[in-house]
XYZ file of C-alpha atoms in Angstrom:
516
model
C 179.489 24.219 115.723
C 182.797 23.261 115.266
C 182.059 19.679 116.068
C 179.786 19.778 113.172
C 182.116 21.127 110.895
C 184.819 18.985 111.442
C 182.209 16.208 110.780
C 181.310 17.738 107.654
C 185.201 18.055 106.738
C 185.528 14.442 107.744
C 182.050 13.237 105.750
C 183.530 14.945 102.669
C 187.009 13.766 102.916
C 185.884 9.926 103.437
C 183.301 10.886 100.180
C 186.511 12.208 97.592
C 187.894 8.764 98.203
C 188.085 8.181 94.410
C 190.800 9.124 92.557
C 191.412 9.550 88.736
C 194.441 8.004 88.201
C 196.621 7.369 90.770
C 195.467 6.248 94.503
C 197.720 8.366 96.261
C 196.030 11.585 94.846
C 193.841 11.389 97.508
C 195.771 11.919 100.337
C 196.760 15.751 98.965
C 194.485 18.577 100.164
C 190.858 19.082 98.816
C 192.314 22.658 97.760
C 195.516 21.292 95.825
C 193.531 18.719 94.137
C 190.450 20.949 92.974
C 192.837 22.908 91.481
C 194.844 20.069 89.591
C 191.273 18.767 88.459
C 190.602 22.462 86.897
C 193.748 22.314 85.357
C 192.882 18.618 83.753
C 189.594 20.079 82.932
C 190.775 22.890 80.759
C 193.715 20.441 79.143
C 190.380 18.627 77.777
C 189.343 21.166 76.559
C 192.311 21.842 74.633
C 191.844 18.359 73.125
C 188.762 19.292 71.929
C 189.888 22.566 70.685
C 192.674 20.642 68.463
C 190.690 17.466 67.010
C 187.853 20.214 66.173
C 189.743 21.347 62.988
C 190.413 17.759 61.825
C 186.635 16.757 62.390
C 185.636 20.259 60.615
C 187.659 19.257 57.321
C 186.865 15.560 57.608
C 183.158 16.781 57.710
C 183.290 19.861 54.721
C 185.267 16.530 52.570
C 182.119 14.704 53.286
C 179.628 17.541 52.694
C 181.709 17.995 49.274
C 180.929 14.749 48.060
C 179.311 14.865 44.619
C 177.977 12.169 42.163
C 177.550 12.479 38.159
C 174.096 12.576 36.778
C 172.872 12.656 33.254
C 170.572 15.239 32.334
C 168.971 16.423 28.715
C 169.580 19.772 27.730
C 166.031 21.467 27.245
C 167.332 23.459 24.065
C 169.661 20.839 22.232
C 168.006 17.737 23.329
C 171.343 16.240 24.247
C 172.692 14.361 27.459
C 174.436 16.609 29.756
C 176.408 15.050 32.699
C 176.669 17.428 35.511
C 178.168 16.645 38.982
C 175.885 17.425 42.120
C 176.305 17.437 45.850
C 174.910 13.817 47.489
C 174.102 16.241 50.722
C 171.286 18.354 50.151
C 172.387 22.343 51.782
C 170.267 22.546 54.723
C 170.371 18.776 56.010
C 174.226 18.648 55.806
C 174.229 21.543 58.096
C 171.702 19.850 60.670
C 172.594 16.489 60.399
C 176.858 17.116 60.167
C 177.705 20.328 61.395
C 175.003 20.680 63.785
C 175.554 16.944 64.983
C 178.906 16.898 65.030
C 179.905 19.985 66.460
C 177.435 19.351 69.692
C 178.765 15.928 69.885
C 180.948 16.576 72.901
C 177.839 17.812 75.326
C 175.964 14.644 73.477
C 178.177 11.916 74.486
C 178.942 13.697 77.697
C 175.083 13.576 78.405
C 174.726 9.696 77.340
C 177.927 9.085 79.653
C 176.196 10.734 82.530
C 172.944 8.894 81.444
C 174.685 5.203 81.483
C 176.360 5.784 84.585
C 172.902 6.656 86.384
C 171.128 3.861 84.519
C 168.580 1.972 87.043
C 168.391 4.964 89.105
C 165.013 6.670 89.775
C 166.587 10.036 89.312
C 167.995 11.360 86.067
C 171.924 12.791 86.646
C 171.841 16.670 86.440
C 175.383 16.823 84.790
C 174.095 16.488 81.259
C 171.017 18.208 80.941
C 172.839 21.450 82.669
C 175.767 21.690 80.400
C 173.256 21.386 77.039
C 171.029 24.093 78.321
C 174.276 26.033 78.861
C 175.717 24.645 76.019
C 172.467 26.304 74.211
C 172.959 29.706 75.750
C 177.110 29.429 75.534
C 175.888 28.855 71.213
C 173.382 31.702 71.277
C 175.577 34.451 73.393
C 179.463 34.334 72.716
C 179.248 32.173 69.349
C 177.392 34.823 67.634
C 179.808 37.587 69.383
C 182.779 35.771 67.787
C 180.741 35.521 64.765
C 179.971 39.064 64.091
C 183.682 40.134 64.126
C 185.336 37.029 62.415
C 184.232 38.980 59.192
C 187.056 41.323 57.793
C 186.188 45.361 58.280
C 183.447 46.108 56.530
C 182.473 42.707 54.641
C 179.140 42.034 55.096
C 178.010 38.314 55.262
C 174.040 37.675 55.333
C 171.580 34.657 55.610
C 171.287 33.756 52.095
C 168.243 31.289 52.866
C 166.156 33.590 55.988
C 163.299 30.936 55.454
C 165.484 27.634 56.311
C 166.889 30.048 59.336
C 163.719 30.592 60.337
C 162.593 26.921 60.279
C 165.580 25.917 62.689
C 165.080 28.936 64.603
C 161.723 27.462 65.437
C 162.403 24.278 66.344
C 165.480 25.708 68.228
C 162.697 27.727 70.377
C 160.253 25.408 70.120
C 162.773 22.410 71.684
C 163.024 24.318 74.963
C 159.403 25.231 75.164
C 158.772 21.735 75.045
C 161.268 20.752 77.447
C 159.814 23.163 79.703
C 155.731 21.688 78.926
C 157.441 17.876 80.022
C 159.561 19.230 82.886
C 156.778 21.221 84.529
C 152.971 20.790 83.160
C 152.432 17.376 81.855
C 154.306 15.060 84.567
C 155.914 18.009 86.784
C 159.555 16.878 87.924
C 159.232 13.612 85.724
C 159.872 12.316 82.167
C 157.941 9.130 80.597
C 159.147 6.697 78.348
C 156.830 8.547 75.513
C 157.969 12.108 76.219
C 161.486 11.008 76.037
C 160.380 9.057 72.389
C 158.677 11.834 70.939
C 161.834 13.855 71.740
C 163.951 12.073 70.131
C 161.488 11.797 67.091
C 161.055 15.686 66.838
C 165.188 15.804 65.205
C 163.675 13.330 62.120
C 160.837 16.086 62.160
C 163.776 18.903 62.305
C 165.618 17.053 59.780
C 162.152 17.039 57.432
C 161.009 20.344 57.459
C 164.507 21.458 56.894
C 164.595 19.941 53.753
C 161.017 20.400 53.334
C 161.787 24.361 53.145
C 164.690 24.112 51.559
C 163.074 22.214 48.526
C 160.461 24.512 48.963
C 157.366 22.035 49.438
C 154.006 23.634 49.380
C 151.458 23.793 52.292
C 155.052 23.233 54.723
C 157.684 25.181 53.579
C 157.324 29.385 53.897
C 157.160 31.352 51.069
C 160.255 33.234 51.126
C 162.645 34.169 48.300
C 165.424 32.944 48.616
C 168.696 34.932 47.551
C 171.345 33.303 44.925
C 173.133 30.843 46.845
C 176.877 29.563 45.462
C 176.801 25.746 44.357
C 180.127 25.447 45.721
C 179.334 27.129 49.405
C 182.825 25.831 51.060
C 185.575 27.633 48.660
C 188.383 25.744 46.918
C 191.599 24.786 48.752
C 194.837 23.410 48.184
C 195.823 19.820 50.205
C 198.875 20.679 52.206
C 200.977 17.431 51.465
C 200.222 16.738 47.680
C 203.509 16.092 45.578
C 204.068 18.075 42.418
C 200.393 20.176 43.356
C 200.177 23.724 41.696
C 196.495 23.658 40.893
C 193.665 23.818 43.510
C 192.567 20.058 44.477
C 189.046 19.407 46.405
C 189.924 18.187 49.536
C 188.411 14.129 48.004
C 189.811 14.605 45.020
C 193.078 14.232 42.875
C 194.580 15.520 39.612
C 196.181 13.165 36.873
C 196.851 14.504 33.648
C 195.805 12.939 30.305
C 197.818 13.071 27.110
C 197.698 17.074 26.525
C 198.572 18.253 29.923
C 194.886 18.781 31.028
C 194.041 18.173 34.825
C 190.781 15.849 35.135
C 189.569 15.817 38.391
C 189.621 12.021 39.672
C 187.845 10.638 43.259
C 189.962 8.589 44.864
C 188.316 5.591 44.926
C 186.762 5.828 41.431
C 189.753 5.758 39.242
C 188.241 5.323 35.594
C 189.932 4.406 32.974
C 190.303 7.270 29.807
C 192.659 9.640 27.830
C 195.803 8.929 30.899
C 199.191 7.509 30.017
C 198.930 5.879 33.391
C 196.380 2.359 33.889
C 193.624 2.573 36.591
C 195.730 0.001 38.473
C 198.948 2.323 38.603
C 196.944 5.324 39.467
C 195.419 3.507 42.497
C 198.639 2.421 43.727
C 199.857 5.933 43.361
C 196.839 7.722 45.061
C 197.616 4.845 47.705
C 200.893 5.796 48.132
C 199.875 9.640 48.250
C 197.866 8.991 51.510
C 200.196 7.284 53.323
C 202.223 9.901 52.873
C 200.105 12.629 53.921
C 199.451 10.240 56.966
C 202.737 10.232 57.898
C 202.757 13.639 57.848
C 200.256 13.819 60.378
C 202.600 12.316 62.711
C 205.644 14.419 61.249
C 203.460 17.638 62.352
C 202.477 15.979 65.787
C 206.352 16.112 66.930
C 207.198 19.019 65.295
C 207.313 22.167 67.708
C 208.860 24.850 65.647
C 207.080 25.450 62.410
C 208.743 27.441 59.692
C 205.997 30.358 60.680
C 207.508 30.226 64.326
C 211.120 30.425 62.949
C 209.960 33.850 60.646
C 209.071 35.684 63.705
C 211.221 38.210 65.465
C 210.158 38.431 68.840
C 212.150 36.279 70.745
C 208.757 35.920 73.720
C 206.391 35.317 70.470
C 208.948 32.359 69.794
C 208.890 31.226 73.128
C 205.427 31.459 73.833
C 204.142 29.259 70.939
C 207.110 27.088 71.233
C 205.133 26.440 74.905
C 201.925 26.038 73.053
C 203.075 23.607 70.440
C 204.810 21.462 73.602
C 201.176 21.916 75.290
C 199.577 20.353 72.886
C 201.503 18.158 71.241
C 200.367 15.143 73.494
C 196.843 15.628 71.745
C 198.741 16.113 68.637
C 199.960 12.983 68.548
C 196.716 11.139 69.235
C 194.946 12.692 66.733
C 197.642 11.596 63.995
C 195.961 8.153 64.208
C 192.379 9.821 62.602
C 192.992 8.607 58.906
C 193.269 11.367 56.628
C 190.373 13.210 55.195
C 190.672 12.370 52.080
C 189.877 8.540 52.763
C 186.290 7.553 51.645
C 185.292 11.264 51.314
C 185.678 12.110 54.683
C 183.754 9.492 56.357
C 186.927 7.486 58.136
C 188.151 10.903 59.659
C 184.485 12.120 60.542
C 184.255 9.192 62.846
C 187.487 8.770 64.315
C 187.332 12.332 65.227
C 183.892 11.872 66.812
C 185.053 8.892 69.163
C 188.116 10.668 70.155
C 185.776 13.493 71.158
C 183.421 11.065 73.253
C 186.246 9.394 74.747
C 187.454 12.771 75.875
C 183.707 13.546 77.215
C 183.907 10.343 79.441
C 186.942 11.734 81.212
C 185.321 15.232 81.622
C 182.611 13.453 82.990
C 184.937 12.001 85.487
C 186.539 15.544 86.699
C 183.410 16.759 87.099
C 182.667 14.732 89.549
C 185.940 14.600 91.383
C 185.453 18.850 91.325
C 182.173 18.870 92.762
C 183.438 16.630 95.397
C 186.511 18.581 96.373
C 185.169 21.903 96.253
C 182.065 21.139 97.307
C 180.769 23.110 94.300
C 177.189 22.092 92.763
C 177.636 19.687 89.883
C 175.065 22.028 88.190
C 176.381 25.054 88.006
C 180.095 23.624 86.976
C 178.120 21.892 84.022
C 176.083 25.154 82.986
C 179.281 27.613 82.904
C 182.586 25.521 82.820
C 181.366 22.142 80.914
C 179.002 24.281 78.707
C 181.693 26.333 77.590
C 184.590 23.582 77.265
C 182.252 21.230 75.212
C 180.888 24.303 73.314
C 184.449 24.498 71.863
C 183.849 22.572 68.492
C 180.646 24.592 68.107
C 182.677 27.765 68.703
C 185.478 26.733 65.977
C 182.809 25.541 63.809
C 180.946 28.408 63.595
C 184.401 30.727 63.108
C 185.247 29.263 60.396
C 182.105 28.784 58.586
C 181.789 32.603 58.679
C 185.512 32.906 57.822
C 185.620 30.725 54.538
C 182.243 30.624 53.539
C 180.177 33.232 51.078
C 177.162 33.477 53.618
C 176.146 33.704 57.145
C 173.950 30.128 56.769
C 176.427 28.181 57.858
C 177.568 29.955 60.541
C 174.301 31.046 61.820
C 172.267 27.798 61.310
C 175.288 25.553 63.292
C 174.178 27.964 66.369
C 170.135 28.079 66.059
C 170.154 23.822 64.634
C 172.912 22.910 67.456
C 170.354 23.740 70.148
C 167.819 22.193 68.604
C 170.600 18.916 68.459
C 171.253 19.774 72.101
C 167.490 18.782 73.207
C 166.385 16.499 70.788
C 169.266 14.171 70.720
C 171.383 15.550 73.722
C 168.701 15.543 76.078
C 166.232 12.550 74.508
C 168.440 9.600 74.031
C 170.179 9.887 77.825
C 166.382 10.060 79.163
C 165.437 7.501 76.653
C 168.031 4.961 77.978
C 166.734 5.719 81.766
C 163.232 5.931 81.038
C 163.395 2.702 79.234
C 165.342 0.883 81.529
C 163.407 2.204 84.145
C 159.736 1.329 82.309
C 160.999 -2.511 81.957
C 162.632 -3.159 85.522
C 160.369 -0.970 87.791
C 157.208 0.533 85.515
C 158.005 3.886 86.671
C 158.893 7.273 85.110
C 162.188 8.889 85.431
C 162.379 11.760 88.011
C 164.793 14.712 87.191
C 167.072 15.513 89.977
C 167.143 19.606 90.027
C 164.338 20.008 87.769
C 163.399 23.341 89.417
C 166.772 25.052 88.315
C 166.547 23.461 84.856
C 163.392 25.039 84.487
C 164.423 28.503 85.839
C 167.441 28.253 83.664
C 164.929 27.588 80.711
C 162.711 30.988 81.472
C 165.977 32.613 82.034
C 167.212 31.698 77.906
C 163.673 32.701 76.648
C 163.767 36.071 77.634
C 167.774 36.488 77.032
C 167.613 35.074 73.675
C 164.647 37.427 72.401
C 167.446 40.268 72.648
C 169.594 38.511 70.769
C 167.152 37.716 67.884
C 165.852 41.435 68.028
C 169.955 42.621 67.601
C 170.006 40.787 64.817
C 166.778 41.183 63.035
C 167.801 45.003 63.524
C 171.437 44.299 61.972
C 169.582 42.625 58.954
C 167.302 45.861 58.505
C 169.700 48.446 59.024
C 173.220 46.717 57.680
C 172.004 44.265 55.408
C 173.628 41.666 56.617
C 173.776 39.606 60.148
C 177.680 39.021 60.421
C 180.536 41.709 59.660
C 179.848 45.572 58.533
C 181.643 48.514 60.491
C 184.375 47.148 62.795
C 182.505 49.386 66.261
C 179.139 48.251 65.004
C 179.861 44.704 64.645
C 182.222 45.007 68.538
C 179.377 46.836 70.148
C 176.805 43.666 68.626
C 179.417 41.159 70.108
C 179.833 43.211 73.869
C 176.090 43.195 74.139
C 175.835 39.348 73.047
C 178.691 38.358 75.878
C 176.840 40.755 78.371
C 173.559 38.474 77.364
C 175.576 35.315 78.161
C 177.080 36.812 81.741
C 172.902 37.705 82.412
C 171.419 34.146 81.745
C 174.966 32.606 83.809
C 174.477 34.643 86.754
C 170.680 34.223 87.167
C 170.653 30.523 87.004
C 173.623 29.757 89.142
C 172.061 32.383 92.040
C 168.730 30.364 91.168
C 170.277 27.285 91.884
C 172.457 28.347 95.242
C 169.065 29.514 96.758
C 169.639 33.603 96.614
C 167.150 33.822 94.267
């Protein structure tokens, strides 16, 4: 026996070979380095936690974006130019927040899906941390949700029947990842499963709007309550010179000849009633970003804000001094996303999105290296730790669409849409690289490594999540609203959403160890 565990020891050791960074890392104990890799893990996630805010402004600048169009008044016959939103309500929240928000688990899946490209078997790493991911959204994002509101502020879906609509297809993506996993090919996926999977988010994407537009024959009829034009409120840029009136975050103020503020985009200056050309206003909006870009890098090695020098407590002082050293590395890095207000968002929403996969790739990377050390399935650290690290965005996403915004729809629909995201994009492309790499060079399907546990896990969220839509149906019937209401109504909702989460965690990670 002990000759056989000393060959074991020996089989792993010569196996954790590979290093991260440095060679020499592998010559310290399995222990010591497990828990260095943990540590490296959670600093990722910290990344992600702090180029999350930047890619949630970069994408409400884009969602902002509005365009002039003439219109004749019915009762005076008379052009009328009114400014509307290019992103119609319920696609920006699919196709941005949604998207962009479940980005990390997406690129982490495609990573994992690249790196196992010609392989027969599929890599378990990203299809465990977006089913995870889906329960981590479901569980503790709504129980942050439903106390973000302040005591007694009620915040309810505006549009139930666009909810509903992503609610289905969030359901309806695992059911069909269950038919594909286990009744039509058991334990494989074809090239046209993994197609039509991708497919079904342009179907999402559809019906969304299809409901939302309220098409007849596919939309529900629902009533729909009175929705704000202006969903994300008003708020003041932090770096503008001489600013004392609210700016859109794409926008800036010049004034014309009688002190009036006209709202100008910055990169349609047109000429009108201004003392100032077009030319000399360009160069001066010019000159504003660069500034507030240099800002960004001002803030990255600051430490001590004025906030931190206000506070008393000499420990409270200390301890976000620490925090503001922590992060301050990521800080830095994040500086270099262009600022938001550069091509209405656009610049910043994709800088922040390939910081975010480049991040993934290493998390990819300690995964590995953890499972190796610790000898701990790759699985289960993808469905609890990677699940919940990559969840982050979602998490902050969510928070502060049910902070700032007049409604729960935001809020609500990132959670239900992202799973949907998760499967149909998440899960599809990676298979659709193997699967059609694997239908050119060999003519055979991809097989799923795990795809017992995967399908457990899948039963496991069915049942799980039917309590959570029954809490809240029952908050909308009795409250009136989904998010906020009494402060020990809305913390007894969010202790019975966690205890949700810890059910669906526990089952599939026994499921997958063999107790169960």
């Amino acid at each position: 026996m002990a000759s056989l565990n000393n060959n074991s020891s020996d089989s792993m050791h010569e196996k954790c070979q590979f290093h991260l960074l440095f060679h020499f890392e592998t010559m310290l104990s399995h222990g010591l380095r497990g828990f260095l890799y943990f540590l490296a893990l959670a600093y990722c996630f910290i990344g992600l936690s702090a180029i999350t805010g930047r890619f949630f402004r970069s994408m409400e600048n884009v969602v902002r974006h509005s365009r002039a169009v003439e219109e004749i008044d019915p009762s005076t016959n008379a052009k009328v130019v009114r400014n509307k939103k290019v992103w119609n309500y319920a696609v920006a929240d699919i196709a941005l927040l949604a998207f962009g928000t479940s980005f990390p688990q997406i690129s982490l899946a495609t990573i994992d899906a690249i790196r196992h490209i010609g392989d027969l078997y599929a890599g378990g790493l990203g299809p465990g941390t977006l089913v995870g991911s889906a329960a981590f959204d479901l569980f503790p994002i709504h129980a942050v949700c439903v106390v973000v509101p302040k005591a007694g502020e009620l915040k309810k879906i505006a549009d139930l029947g666009v909810w509903l609509v992503g609610l289905f297809w969030s359901f309806w993506a695992y059911i069909w990842l269950y038919i594909i996993l286990k009744v039509w090919t058991p334990n494989v996926i074809t090239l046209w499963e993994a197609l039509f999977t991708v497919l079904q988010y342009g179907l999402l994407l559809t019906h969304a709007y299809a409901q939302d537009k309220r098409w007849p024959y596919v939309s529900l009829p629902m009533r729909r309550d009175e929705r704000p034009e202006d969903w994300v409120p008003e708020e003041t840029p932090r770096y503008m010179k001489g600013n004392t009136a609210p700016l859109r975050y794409s926008d800036m103020h010049e004034d014309d000849e009688a002190g009036n503020k006209n709202v100008v985009n910055i990169f349609s200056i047109h000429s009108g009633n201004t003392e100032k050309s077009a030319q000399d206003s360009i160069l001066e909006q010019d000159n504003d970003l660069l500034s507030i870009w240099k800002q960004q890098f001002i803030d990255a090695v600051t430490l001590e804000s004025a906030e931190s020098r206000k506070l008393n407590n000499s420990w409270l002082r200390l301890t976000k001094a620490f925090w503001q050293l922590l992060i301050a590395p990521w800080r830095l890095m994040f500086a270099f996303v262009p600022p938001y207000q550069i091509a209405h968002g656009w610049v910043a929403f994709i800088f922040s999105l390939a910081f975010i996969a480049g991040i993934a790739y290493v998390v990819t990377k300690l995964t590995d290296l953890i499972s190796c050390v610790t000898g701990i399935n790759a699985y289960i650290i993808a469905l609890t730790a990677l699940a919940a690290g990559t969840s982050w965005p979602d998490l902050v996403g969510s928070k502060i669409a049910a902070e700032r915004q007049i409604t729960a729809d935001s809020a609500i629909a990132n959670i239900t849409c992202s799973n949907s995201v998760n499967i149909y994009v998440g899960i599809g492309v990676p298979w659709l690289i193997n699967t059609m790499y694997n239908y050119i060079a060999y003519k055979e399907p991809l097989r799923i490594e795990n795809a017992a546990g995967l399908s457990f896990s899948l039963l496991v969220f069915f049942a799980t999540s039917v309590g959570c839509i029954v809490v809240l149906v029952f908050r909308r019937l009795t409250l009136g609203a989904e998010l906020g209401g009494p402060r020990h109504w809305a913390w007894i909702t969010s202790v019975y959403l966690m205890m949700l989460w810890l059910i669906f965690v526990t089952l599939s990670s026994l499921r997958v160890t063999g107790v169960i």
